[in-house]
Coordinates of N, CA and C and ligand atoms in Angstrom, one line a residue:
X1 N 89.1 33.3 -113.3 CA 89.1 32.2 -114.3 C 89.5 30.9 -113.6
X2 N 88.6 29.9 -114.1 CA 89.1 28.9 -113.1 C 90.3 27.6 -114.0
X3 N 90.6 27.2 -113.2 CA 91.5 25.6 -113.7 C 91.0 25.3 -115.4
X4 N 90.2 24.8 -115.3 CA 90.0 24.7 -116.6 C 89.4 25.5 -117.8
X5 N 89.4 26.5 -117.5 CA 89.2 27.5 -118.8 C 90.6 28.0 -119.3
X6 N 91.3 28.2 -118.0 CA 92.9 28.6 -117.7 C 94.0 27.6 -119.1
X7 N 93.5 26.2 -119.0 CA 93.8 25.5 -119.4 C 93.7 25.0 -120.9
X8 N 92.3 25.7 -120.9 CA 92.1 25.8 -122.6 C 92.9 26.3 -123.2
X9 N 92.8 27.5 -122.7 CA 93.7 28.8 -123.2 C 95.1 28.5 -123.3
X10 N 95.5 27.6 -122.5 CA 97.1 27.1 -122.6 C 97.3 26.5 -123.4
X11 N 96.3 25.6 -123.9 CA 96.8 24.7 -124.9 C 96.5 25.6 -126.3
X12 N 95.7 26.2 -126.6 CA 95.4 26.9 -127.7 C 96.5 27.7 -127.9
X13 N 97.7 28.6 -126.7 CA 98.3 29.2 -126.6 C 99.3 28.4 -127.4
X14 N 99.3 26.8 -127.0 CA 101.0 26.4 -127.3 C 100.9 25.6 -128.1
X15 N 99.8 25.1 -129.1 CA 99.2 24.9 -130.2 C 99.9 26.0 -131.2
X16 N 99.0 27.3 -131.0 CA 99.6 28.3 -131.9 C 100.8 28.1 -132.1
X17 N 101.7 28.7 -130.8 CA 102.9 29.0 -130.8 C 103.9 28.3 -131.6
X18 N 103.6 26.9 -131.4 CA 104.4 25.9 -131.9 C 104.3 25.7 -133.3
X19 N 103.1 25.7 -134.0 CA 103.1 26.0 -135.3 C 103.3 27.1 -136.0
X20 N 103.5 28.7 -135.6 CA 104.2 29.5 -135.8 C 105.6 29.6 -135.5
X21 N 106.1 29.1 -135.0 CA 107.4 28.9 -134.6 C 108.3 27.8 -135.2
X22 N 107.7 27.0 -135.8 CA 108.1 25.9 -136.5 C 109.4 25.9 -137.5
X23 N 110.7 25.9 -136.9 CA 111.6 26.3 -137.4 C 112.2 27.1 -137.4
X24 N 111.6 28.4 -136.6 CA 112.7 29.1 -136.0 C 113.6 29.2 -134.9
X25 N 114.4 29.4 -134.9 CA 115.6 29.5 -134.0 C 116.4 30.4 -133.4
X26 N 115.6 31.6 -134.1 CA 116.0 33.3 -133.2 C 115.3 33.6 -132.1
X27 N 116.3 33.7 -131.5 CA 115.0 33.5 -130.0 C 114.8 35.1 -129.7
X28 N 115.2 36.3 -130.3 CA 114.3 37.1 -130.0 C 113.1 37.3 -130.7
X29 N 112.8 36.7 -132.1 CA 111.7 36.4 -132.9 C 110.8 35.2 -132.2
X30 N 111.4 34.7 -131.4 CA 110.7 33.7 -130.9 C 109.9 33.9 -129.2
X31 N 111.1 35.1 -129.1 CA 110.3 35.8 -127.5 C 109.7 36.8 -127.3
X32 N 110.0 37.9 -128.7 CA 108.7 38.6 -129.0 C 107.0 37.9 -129.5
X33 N 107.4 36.4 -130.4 CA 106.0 36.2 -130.9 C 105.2 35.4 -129.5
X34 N 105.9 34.7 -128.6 CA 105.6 34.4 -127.2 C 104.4 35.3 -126.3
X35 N 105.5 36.6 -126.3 CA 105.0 37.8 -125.8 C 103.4 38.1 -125.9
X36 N 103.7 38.3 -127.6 CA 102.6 38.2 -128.3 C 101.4 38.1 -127.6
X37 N 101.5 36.3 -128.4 CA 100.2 35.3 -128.2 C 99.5 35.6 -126.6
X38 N 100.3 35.1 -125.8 CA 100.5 34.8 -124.6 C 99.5 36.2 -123.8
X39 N 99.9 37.5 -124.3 CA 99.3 38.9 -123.8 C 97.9 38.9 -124.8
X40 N 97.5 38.3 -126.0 CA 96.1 38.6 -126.5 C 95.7 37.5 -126.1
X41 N 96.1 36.1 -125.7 CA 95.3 35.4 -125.2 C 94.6 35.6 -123.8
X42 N 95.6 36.1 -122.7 CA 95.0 36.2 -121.3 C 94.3 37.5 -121.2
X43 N 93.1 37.9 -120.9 CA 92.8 39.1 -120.2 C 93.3 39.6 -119.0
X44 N 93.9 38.7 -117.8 CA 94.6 38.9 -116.8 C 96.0 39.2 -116.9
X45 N 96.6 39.1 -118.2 CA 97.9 39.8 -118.6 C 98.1 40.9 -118.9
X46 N 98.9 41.3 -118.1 CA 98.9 43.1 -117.9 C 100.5 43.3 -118.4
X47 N 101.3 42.8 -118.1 CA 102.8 42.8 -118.8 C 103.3 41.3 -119.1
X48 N 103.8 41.4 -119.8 CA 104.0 39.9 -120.2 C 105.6 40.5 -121.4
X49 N 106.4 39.7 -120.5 CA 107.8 39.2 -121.5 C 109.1 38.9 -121.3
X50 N 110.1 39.1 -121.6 CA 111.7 38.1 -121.3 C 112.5 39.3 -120.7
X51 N 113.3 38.5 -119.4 CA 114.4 39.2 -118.7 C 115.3 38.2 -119.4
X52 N 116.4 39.0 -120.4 CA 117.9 38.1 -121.0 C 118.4 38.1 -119.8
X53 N 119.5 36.6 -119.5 CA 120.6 36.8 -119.1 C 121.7 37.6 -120.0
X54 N 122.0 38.6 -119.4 CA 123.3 39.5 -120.3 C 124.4 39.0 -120.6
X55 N 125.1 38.6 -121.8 CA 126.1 37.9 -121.7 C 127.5 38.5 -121.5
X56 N 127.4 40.4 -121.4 CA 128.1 41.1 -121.2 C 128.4 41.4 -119.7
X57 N 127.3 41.3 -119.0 CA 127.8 42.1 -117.1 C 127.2 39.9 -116.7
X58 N 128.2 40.0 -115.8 CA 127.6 38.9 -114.7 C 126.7 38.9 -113.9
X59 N 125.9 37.9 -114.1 CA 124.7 37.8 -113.1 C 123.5 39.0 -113.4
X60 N 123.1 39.6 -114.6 CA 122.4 40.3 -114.7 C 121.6 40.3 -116.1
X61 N 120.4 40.6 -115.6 CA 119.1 40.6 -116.4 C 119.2 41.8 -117.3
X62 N 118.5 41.5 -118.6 CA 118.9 43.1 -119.2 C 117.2 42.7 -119.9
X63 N 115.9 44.0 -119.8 CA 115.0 43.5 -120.5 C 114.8 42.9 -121.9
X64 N 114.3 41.9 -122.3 CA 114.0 41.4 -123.5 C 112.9 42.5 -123.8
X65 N 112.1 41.5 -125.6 CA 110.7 41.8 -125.8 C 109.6 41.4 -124.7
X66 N 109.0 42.2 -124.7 CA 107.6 42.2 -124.2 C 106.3 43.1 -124.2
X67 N 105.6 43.1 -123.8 CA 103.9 43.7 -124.5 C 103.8 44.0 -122.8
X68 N 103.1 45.2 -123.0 CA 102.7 46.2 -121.9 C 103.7 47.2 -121.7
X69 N 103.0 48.4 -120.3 CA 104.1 49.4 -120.3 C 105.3 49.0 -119.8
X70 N 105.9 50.4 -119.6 CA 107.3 50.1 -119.8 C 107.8 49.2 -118.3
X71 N 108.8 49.1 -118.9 CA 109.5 47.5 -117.7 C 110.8 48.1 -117.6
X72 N 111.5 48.2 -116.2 CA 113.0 48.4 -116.2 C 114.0 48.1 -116.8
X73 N 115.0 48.2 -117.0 CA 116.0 48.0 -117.9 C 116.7 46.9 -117.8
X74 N 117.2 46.6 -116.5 CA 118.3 45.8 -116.0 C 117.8 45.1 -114.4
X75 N 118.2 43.9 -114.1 CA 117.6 43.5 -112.6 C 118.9 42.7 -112.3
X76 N 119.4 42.8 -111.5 CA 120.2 41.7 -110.9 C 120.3 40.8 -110.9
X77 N 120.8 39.4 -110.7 CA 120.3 38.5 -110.0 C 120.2 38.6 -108.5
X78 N 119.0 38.2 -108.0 CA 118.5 37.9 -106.7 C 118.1 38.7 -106.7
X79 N 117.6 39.8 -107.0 CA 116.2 41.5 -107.1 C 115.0 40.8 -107.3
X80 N 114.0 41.2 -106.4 CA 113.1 41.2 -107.0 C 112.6 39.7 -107.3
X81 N 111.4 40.1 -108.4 CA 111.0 38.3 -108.1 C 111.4 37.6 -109.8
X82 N 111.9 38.8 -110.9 CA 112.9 38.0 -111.9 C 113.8 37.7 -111.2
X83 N 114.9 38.5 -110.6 CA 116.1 38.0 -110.0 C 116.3 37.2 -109.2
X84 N 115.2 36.5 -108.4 CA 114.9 35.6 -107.4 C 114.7 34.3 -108.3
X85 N 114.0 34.6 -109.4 CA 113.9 33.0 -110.1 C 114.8 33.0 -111.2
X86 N 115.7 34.2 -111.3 CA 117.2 34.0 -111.8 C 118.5 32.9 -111.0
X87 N 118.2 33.6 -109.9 CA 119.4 33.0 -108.7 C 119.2 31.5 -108.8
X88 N 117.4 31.3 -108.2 CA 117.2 29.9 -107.9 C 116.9 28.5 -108.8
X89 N 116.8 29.6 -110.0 CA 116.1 28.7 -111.5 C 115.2 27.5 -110.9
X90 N 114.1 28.4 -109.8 CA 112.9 28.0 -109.7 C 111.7 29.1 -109.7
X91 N 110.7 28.9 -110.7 CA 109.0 29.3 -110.5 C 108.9 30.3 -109.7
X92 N 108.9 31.6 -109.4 CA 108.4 32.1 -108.4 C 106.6 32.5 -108.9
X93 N 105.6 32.0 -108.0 CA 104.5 32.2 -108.1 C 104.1 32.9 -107.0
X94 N 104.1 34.7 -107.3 CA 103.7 35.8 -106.5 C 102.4 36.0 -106.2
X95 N 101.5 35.9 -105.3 CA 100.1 36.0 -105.5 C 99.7 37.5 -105.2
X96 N 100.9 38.5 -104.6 CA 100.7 39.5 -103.6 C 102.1 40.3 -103.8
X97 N 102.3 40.6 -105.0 CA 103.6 41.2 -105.3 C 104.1 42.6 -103.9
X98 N 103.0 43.1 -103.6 CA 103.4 44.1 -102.2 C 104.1 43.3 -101.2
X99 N 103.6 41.9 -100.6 CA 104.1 41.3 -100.1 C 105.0 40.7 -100.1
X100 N 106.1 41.0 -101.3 CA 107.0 40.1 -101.6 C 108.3 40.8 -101.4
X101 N 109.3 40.8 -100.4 CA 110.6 41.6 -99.8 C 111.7 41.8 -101.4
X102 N 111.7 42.8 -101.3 CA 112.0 43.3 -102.3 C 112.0 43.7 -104.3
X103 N 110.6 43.2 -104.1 CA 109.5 43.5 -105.3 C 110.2 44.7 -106.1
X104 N 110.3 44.5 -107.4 CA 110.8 45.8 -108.3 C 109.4 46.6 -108.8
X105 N 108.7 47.7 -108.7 CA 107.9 47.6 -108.9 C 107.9 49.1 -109.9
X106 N 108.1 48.3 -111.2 CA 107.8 48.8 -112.7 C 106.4 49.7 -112.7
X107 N 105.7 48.9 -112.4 CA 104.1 50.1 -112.4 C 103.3 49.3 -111.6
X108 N 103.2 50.4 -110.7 CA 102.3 50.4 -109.5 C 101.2 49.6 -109.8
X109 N 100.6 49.1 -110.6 CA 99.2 48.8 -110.9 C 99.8 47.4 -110.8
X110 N 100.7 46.3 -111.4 CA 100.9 45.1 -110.9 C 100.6 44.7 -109.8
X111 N 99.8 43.7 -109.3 CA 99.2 43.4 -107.8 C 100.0 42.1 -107.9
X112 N 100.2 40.9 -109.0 CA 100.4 39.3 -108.9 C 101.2 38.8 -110.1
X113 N 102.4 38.0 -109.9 CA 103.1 37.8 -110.9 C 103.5 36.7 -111.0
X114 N 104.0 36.0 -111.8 CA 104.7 34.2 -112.3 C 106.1 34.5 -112.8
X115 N 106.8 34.1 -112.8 CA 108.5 34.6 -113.0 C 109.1 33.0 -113.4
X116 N 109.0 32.7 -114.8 CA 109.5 30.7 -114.7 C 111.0 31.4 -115.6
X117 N 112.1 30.4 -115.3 CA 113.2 30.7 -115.6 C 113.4 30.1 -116.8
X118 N 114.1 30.6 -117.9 CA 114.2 29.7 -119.2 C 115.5 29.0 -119.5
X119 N 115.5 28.2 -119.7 CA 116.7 26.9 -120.3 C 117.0 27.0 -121.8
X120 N 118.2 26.7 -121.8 CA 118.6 26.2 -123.6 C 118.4 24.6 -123.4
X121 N 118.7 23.9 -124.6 CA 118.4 22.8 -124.7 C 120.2 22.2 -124.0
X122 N 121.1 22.8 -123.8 CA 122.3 22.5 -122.2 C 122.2 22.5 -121.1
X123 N 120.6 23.4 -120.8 CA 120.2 23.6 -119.5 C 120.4 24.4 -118.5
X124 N 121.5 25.6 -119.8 CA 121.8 26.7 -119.2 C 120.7 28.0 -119.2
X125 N 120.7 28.8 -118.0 CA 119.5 30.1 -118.0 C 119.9 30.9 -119.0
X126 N 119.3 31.2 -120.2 CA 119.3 32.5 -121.1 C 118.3 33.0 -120.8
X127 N 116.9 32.9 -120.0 CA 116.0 34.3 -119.9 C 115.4 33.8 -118.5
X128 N 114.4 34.9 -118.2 CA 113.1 34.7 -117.8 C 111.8 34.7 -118.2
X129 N 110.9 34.5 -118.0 CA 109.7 35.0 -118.6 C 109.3 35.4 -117.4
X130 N 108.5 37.0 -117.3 CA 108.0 37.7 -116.3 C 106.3 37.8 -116.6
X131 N 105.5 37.1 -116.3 CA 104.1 37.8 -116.2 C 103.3 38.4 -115.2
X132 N 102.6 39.4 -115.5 CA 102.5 40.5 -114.2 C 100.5 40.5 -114.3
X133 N 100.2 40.5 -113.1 CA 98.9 40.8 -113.3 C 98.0 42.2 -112.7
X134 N 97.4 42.8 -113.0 CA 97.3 43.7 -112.3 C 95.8 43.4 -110.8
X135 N 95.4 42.0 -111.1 CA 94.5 41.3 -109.5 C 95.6 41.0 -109.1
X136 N 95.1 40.7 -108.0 CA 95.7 39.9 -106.8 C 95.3 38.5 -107.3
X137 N 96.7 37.2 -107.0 CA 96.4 36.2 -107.3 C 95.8 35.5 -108.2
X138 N 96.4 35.8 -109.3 CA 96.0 35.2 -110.7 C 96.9 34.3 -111.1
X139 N 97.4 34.1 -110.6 CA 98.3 32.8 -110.8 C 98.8 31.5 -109.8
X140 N 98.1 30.3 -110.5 CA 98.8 29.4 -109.7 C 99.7 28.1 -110.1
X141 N 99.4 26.7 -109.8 CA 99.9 25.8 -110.0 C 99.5 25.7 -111.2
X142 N 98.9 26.0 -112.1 CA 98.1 25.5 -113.5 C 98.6 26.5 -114.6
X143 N 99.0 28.1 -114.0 CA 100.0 28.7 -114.8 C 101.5 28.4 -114.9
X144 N 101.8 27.6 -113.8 CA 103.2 27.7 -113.2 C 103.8 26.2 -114.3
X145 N 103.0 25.1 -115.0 CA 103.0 24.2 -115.3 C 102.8 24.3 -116.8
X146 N 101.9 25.1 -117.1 CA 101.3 25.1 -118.4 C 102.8 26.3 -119.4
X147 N 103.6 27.3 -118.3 CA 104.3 27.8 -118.9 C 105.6 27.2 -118.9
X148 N 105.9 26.6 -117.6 CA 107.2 26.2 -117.4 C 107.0 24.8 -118.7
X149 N 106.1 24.2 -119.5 CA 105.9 23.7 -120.1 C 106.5 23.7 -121.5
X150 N 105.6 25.2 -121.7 CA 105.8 25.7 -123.1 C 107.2 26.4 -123.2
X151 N 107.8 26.8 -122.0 CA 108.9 27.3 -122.1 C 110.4 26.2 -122.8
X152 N 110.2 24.6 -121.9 CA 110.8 23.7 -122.5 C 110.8 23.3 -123.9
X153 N 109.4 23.5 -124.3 CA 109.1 22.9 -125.8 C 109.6 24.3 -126.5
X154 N 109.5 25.5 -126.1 CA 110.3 26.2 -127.5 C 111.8 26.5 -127.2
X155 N 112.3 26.2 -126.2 CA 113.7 26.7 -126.2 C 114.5 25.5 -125.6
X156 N 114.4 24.2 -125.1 CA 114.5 23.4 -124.7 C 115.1 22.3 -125.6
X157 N 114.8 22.3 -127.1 CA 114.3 21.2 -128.1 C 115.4 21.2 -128.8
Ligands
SME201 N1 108.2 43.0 -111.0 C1 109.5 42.5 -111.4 C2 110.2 43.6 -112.2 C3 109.9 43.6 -113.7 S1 108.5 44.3 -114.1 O1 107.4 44.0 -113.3 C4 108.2 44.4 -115.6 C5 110.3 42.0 -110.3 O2 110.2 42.3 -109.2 O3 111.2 41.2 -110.7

């Protein structure tokens, strides 16, 4: 899919979203319907959904909602490539998940993943968003933008 088909899709994505969401403020109602949209929109989304920060253990991910099979339970911070864009609360854009030193690897069939870190409107991390692909290299600068986007506008505001 190229740049701009990619991009349609984004905006139709956060179009929806935002008018479905319009006044809510449960953010697991809000990161399940994310999940959602987000997985029937892409064909190239193979897992799609939120690593909580736990507010019970320090420094650790506990899975949210999300669409696809099943996903680990718990990730550290600095594991892997949620924990990596936990630690650094920056983007990790995996093109080659095999290639990536110490990859958690939920189901073998993931080849390429996006990991953008989520903010409250304090600017503190309460999640991740994890999307997984099962090509190689389905993600770039135009997913990495278009989410870290939509992620401000629904949890940011
Ligand atoms: N691949 C992730 C783990 C989560 S699953 O893919 C659902 C990682 O390395 O952080």
């Amino acid at each position: 899919m190229n740049a701009e088909q990619k991009q349609v899709l984004y905006q139709e994505a956060e179009k929806e979203l935002v008018s479905i969401t319009e006044g809510e403020t449960n953010v697991t109602a809000l990161m399940a319907t994310i999940s959602c949209i987000l997985a029937q929109k892409f064909d190239y989304y193979f897992w799609t959904g939120f690593y909580i920060v736990d507010p019970a253990k320090e420094n650790e991910l506990v899975v949210g909602p999300y669409q696809g099979t099943l996903g680990c339970l718990r990730i550290p911070f600095g594991r892997g490539v949620c924990g990596t864009a936990a630690a650094t609360l920056k983007t990790q854009v995996v093109k080659d998940v095999h290639a990536f030193s110490g990859h958690i690897a939920c189901d073998s069939r993931s080849n390429s993943e996006i990991v953008v870190p989520v903010l409250n409107a304090q600017g503190q991390l309460i999640a991740v968003l994890d999307v997984d692909s099962v090509e190689t290299g389905s993600f770039d600068e135009t997913d990495r933008i278009a989410l870290e986007t939509l992620m401000q506008r629904i949890f940011a505001q």
